[in-house]
XYZ file of C-alpha atoms in Angstrom:
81
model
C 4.138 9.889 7.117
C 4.416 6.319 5.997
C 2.751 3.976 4.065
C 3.434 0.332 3.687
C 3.338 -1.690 0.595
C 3.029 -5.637 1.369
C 3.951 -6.970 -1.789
C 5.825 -10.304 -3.556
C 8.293 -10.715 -6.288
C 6.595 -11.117 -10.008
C 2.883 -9.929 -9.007
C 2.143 -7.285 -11.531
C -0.575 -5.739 -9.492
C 2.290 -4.835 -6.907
C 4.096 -3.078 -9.558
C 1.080 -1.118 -10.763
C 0.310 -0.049 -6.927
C 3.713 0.629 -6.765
C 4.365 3.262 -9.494
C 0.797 4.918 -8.523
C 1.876 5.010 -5.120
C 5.077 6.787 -6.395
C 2.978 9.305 -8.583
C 0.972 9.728 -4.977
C 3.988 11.288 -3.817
C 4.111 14.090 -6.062
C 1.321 15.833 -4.410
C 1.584 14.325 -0.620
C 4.668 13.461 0.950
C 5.816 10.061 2.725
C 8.011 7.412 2.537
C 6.899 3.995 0.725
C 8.201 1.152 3.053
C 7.839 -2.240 0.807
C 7.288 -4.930 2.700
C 8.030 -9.143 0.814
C 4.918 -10.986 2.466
C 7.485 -14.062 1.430
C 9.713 -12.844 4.446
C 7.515 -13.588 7.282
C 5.236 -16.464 7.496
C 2.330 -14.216 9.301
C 2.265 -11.868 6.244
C 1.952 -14.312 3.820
C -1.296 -15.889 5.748
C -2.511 -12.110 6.869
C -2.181 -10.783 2.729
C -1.386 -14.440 0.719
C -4.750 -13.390 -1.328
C -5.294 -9.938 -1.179
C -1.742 -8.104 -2.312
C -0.432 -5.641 -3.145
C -1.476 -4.116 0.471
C -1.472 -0.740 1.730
C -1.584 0.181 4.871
C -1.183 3.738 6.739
C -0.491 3.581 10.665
C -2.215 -0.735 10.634
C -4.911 0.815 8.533
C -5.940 -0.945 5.770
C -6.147 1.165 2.708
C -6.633 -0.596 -0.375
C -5.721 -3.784 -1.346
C -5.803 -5.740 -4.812
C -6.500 -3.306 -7.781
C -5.499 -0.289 -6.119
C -7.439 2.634 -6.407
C -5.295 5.889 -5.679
C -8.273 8.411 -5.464
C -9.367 6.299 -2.364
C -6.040 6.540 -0.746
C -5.508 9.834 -1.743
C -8.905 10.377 -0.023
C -8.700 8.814 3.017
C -5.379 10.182 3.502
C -6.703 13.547 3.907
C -9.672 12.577 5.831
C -6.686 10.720 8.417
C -4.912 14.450 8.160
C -7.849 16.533 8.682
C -8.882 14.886 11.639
């Protein structure tokens, strides 16, 4: 499984998502792909406003303050299905 992380350099909300995301793994396992909305122009208009991002399979799964029970959540609802 992977998740993506659309993020930019110095936004301290992206480094918050970040480390929860990384305590996420602990108790389900995938790979964190970070993605710089900086390196591609339709990123930057797509998530300019709303990162960090993350996204499961083009799924939207939280974005802004990131709220890891909700991911965690959804995750299993994705799994169980």
């Amino acid at each position: 499984m992977e998740l993506v992380l659309y993020t930019r350099k110095q936004c301290p909300l992206c480094a918050e998502a970040k480390e929860q995301l990384q305590c996420l793994q602990r108790e389900i396992p995938f790979r964190l792909i970070e993605k710089d909305i900086e390196a591609c122009d339709a990123w930057t208009e797509k998530y300019g406003l709303m990162i960090p991002v993350v996204e499961y399979k083009g799924e939207m799964l939280g974005y802004g303050r990131i709220h890891l029970f909700a991911i965690k959540d959804r995750l299993h609802e994705i799994h169980e299905q």
